[in-house]
Tab-separated table of C-alpha atoms and ligand atoms in Angstrom:
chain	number	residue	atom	x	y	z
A	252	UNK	CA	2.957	3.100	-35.874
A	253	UNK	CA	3.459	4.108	-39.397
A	254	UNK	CA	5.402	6.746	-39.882
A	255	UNK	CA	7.803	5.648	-42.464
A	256	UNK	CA	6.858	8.027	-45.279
A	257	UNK	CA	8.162	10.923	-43.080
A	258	UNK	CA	11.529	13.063	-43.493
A	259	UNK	CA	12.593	13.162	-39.540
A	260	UNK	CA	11.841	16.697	-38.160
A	261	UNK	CA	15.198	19.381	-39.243
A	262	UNK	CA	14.634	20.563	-35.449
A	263	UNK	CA	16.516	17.676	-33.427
A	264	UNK	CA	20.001	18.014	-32.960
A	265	UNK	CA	22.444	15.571	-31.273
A	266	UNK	CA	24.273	16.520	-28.403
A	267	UNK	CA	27.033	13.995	-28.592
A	268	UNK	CA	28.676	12.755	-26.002
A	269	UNK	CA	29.205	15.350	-23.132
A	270	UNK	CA	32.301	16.127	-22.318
A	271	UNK	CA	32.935	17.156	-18.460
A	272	UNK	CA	30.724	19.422	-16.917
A	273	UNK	CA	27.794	17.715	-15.450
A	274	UNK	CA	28.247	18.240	-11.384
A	275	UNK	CA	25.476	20.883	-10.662
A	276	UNK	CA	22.246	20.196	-10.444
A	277	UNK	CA	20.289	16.927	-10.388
A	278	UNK	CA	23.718	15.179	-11.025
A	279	UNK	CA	25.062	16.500	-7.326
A	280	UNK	CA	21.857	15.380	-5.850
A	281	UNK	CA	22.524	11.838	-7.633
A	282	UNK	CA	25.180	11.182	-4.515
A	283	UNK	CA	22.187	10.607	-2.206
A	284	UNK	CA	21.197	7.134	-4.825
A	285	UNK	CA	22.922	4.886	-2.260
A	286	UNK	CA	21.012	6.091	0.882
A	287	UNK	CA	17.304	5.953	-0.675
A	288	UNK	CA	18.635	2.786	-2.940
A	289	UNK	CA	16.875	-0.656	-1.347
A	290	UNK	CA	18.054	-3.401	-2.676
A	291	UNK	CA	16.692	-2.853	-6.169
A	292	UNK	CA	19.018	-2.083	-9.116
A	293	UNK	CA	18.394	-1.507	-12.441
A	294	UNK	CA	14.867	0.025	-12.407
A	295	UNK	CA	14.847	0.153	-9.208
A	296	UNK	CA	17.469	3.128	-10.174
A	297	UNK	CA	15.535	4.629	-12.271
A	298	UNK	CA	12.754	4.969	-9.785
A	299	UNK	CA	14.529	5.930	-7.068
A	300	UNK	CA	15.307	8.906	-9.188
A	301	UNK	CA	11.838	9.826	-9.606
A	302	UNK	CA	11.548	9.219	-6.024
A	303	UNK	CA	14.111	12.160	-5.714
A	304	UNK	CA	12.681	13.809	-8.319
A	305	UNK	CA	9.235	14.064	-5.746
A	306	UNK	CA	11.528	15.461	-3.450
A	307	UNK	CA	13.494	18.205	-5.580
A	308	UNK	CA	10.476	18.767	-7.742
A	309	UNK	CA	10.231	22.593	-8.791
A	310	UNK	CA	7.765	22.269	-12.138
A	311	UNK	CA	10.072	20.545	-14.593
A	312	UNK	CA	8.228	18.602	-17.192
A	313	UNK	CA	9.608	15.420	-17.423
A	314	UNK	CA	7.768	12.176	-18.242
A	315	UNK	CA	7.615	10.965	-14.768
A	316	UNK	CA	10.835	9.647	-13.942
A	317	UNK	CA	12.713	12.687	-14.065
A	318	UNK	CA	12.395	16.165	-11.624
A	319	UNK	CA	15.033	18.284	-12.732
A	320	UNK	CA	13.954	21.461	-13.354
A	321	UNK	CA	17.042	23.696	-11.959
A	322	UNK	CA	19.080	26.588	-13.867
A	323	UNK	CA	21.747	25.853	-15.594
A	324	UNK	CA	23.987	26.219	-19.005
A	325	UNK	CA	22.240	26.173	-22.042
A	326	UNK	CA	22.746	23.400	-24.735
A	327	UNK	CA	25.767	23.682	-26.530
A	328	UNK	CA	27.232	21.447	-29.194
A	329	UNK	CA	25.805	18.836	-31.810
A	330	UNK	CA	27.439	16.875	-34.304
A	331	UNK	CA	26.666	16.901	-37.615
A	332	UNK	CA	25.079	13.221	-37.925
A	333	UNK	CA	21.517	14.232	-36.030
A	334	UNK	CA	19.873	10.711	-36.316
A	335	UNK	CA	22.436	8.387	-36.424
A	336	UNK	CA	20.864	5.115	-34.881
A	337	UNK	CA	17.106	3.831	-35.476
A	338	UNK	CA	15.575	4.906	-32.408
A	339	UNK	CA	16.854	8.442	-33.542
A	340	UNK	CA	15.158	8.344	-36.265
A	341	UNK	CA	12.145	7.042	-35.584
A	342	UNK	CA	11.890	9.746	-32.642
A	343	UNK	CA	12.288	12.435	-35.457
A	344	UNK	CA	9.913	11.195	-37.719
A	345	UNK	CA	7.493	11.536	-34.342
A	346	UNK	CA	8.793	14.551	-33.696
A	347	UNK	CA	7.706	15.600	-37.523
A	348	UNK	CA	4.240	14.181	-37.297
A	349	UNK	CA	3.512	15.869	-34.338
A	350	UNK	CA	4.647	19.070	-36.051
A	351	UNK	CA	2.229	18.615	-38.930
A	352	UNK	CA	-0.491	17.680	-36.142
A	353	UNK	CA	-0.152	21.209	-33.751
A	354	UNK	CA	0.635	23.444	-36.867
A	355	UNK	CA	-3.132	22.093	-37.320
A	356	UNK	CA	-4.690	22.461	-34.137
A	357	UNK	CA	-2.719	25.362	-32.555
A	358	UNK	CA	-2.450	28.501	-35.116
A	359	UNK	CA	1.520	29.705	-34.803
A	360	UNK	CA	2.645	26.702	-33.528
A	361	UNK	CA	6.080	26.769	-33.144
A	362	UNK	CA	8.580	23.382	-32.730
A	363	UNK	CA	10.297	22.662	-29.630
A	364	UNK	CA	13.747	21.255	-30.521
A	365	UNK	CA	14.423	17.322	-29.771
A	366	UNK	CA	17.996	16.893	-27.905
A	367	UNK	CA	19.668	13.480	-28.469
A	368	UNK	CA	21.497	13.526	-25.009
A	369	UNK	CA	23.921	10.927	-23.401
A	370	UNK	CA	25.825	11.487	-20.035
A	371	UNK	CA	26.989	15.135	-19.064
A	372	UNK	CA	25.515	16.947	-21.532
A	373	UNK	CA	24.201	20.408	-20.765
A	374	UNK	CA	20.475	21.666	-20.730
A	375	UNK	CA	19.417	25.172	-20.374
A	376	UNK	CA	17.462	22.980	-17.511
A	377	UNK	CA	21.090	22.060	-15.892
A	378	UNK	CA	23.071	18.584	-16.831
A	379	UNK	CA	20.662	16.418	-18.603
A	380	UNK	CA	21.959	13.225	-16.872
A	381	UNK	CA	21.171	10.188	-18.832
A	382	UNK	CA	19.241	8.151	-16.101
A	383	UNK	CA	16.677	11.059	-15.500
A	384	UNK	CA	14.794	9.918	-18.550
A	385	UNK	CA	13.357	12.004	-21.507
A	386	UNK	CA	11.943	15.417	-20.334
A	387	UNK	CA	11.308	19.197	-21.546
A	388	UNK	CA	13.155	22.220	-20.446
A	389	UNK	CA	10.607	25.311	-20.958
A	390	UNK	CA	13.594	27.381	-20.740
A	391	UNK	CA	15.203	26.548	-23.876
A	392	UNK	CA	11.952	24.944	-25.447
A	393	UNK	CA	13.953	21.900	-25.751
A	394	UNK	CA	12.566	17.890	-25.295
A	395	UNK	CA	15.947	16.044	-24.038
A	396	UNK	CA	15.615	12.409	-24.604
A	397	UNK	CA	18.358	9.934	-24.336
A	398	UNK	CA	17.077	6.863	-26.567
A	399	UNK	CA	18.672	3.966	-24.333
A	400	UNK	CA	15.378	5.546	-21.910
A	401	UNK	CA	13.685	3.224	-24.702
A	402	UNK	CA	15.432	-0.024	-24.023
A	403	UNK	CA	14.748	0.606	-20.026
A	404	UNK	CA	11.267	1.131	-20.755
A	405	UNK	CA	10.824	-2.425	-22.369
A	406	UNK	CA	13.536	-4.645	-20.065
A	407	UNK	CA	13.135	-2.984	-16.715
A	408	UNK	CA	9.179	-1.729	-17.108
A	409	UNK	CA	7.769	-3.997	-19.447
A	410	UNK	CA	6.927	-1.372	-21.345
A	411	UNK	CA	7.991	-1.995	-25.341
A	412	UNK	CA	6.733	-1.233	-28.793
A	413	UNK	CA	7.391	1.799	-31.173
A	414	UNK	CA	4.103	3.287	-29.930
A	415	UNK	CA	4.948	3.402	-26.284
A	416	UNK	CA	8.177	5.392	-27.618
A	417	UNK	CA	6.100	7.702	-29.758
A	418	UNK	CA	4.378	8.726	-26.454
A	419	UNK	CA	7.660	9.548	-24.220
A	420	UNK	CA	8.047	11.855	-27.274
A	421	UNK	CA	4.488	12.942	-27.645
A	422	UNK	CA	4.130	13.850	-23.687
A	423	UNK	CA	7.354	16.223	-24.363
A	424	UNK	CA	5.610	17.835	-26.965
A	425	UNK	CA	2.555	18.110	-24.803
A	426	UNK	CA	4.479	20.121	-22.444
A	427	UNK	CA	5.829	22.005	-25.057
A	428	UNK	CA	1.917	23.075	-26.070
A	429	UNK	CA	1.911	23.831	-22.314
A	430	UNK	CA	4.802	26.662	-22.625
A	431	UNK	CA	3.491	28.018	-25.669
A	432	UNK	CA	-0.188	28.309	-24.547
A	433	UNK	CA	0.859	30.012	-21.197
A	434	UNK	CA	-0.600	26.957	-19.048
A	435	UNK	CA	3.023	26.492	-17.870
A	436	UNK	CA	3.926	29.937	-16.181
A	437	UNK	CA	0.498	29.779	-15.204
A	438	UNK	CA	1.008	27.157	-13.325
A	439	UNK	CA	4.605	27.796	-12.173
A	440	UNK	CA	3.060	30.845	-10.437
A	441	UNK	CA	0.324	29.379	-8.880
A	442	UNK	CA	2.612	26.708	-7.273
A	443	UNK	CA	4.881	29.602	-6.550
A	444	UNK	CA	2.076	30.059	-3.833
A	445	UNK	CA	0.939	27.109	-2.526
A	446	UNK	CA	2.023	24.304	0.287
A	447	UNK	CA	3.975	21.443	-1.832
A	448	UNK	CA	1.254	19.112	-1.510
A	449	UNK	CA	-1.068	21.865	-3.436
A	450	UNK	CA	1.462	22.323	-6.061
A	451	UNK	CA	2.000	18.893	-6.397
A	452	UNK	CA	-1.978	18.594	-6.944
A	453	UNK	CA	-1.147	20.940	-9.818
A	454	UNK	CA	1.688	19.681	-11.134
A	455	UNK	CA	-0.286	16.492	-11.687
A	456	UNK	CA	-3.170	18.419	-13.630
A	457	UNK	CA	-0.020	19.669	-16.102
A	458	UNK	CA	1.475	15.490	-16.469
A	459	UNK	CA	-2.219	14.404	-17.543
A	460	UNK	CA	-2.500	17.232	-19.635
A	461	UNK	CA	0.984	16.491	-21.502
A	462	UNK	CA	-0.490	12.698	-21.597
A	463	UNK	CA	-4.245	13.951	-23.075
A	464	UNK	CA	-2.192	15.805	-25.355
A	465	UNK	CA	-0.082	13.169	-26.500
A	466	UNK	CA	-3.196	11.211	-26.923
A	467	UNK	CA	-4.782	13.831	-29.211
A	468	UNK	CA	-1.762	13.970	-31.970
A	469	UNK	CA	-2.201	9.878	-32.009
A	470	UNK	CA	-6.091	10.480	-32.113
A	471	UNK	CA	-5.497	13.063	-35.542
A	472	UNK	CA	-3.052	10.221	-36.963
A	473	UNK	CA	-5.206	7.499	-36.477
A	474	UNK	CA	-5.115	6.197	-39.990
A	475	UNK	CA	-1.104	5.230	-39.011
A	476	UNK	CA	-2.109	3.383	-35.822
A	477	UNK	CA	-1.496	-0.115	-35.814
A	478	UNK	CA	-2.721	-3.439	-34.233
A	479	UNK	CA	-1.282	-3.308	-30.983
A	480	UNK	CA	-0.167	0.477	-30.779
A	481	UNK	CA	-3.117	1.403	-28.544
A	482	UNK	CA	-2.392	-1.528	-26.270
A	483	UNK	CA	1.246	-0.457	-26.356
A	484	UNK	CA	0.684	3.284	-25.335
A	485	UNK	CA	-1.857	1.876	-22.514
A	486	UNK	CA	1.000	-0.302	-21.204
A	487	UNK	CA	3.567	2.514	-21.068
A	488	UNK	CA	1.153	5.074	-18.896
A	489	UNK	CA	0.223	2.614	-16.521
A	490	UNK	CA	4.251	1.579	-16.390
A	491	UNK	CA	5.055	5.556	-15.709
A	492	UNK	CA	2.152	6.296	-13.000
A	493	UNK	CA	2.943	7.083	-9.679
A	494	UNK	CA	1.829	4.534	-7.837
A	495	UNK	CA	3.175	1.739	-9.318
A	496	UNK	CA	6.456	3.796	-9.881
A	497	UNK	CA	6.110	3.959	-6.046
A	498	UNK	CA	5.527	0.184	-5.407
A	499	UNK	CA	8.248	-0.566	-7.594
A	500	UNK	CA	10.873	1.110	-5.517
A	501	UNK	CA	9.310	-0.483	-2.443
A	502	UNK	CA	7.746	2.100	-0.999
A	503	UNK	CA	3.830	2.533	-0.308
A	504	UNK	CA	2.564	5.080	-2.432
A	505	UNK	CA	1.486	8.118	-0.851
A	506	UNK	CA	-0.779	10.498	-2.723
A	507	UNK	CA	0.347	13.945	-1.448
A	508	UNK	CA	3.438	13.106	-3.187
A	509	UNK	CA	2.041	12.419	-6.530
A	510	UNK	CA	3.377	14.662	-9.100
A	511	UNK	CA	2.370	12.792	-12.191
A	512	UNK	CA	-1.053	10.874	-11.642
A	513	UNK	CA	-1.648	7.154	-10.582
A	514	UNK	CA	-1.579	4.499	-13.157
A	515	UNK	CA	-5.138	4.821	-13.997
A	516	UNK	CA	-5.340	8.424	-14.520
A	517	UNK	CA	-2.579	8.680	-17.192
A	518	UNK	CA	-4.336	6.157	-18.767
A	519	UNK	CA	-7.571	7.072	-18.898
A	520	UNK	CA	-6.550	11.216	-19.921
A	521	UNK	CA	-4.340	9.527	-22.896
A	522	UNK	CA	-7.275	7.558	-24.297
A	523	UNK	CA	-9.341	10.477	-23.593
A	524	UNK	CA	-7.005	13.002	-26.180
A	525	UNK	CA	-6.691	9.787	-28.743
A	526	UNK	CA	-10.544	8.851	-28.635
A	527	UNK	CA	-11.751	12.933	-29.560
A	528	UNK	CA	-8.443	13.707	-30.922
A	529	UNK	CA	-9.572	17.586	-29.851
A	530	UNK	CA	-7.210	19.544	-27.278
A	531	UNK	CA	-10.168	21.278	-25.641
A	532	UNK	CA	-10.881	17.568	-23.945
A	533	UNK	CA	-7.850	18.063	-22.196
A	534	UNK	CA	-8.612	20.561	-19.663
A	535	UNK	CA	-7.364	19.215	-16.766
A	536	UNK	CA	-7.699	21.873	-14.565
A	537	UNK	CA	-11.265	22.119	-15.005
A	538	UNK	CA	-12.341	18.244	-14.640
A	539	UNK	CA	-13.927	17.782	-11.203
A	540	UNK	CA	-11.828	14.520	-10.545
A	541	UNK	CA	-9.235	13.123	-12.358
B	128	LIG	ZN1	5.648	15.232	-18.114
């Protein structure tokens, strides 16, 4: 994707490394890895982390490896260098275009902040643990993303390219519109009152939202598309979908405990947001099947 010609977005700050803390939330929960672990490493971690995340799951908005959601400390720190590796910067210069995009489509838009995160830093969403992978905190309107996520994603998922990275970030934002349009606390209540398979159901409506909505700001910046970026973005959303998340960790996938839509689904609601490029094809909650 060209995106070159951009100044990176002024609302990403980098966390640093985090010093102490970590401990509460998903991090405690991490002691359980060796129990649920099979003989997988690697991405098999990573998985088995969304396979806690299933389990933990209270409405966070993460990409689909991540469940965190719990409270916790908000952000603190930064260092005056925001984007001081390539991946950085390319993620703000996303981060930018997608602010030009929703200023467009969404009258008052205002920017969620991007978190550059490594180990035992603090989100207002509790420790933003490195191996969770990228995901929003609706609390402090923040998208946490740790950019090694990027190097797992092509090694361990097969899942490369600068577009398939543009759409970690893009999802994020997606939940971001989410907050600001009121879908989220909709939803949060709603769940609030349902079994856990029903507000998983829901919880999946709000991930192929996030992914029609990433699909959308691609779909408005078409003309910066290039060969291989669709293919790329295609690759990623199958990579991220439940089921084969599942069958990766060696485990059958079981349905009741999707939370973020099979393989096909986040495929087909991203090319549905990039082919109209219009946010009112993303209602989710209103399409008879998925
Ligand atoms: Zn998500």
């Amino acid at each position: 994707m060209r995106l070159d010609d951009l100044d990176p977005s002024s609302n990403a700050q980098d966390l640093g490394r985090g010093g102490g803390g970590g401990g509460g939330g998903l991090g405690g929960l991490l002691g359980l890895l060796p129990l649920l672990m099979g003989r997988k490493l690697g991405c098999g971690t990573i998985v088995i982390i969304a396979i806690i995340g299933f389990f933990i799951f209270s409405g966070g908005g993460g990409l689909g490896l991540s469940g965190g959601d719990g409270p916790g400390r908000p952000a603190t720190g930064g260092s005056a260098e925001t984007y001081d590796t390539q991946a950085e910067l390319f993620s703000g210069r996303v981060l930018a275009s997608t602010e030009q995009t929703w200023a467009q489509l969404l009258p008052g838009y205002k920017p969620a902040k991007l978190y550059f995160y490594d180990q035992n830093n603090q989100s207002g969403c509790g420790a933003a643990q490195a191996a969770m992978g990228p995901f929003y905190c609706p609390t402090d309107q923040g998208i946490y993303l740790d950019t090694s996520f990027f190097n797992q994603m092509e090694q361990q998922m097969g899942a490369g390219g600068d577009f398939a990275q543009a759409y970690v970030i893009a999802h994020e934002v997606g939940h971001h519109i989410q907050k600001l349009t009121g879908i989220a606390d909709d939803v949060r209540q709603r769940q609030a009152r349902v079994s856990q398979e029903e507000g998983n159901q829901l919880q999946v409506r709000m991930e192929l939202q996030a992914d029609c909505y990433a699909g959308v700001w691609a779909g408005q910046n078409r003309d910066r598309l290039e060969p291989g970026d669709v293919e790329e973005g295609m690759t990623a959303a199958h990579a991220i979908g439940d089921d084969t998340l599942m069958r990766e960790a060696g485990k059958r996938p079981v349905e009741s405990m999707f939370t973020h839509g099979t393989s096909e689904q986040r495929m087909r609601w991203l090319q549905r947001g990039m082919q109209s490029g219009d946010p009112k094809q993303c209602d989710t909650f209103a399409a008879q099947s998925l």
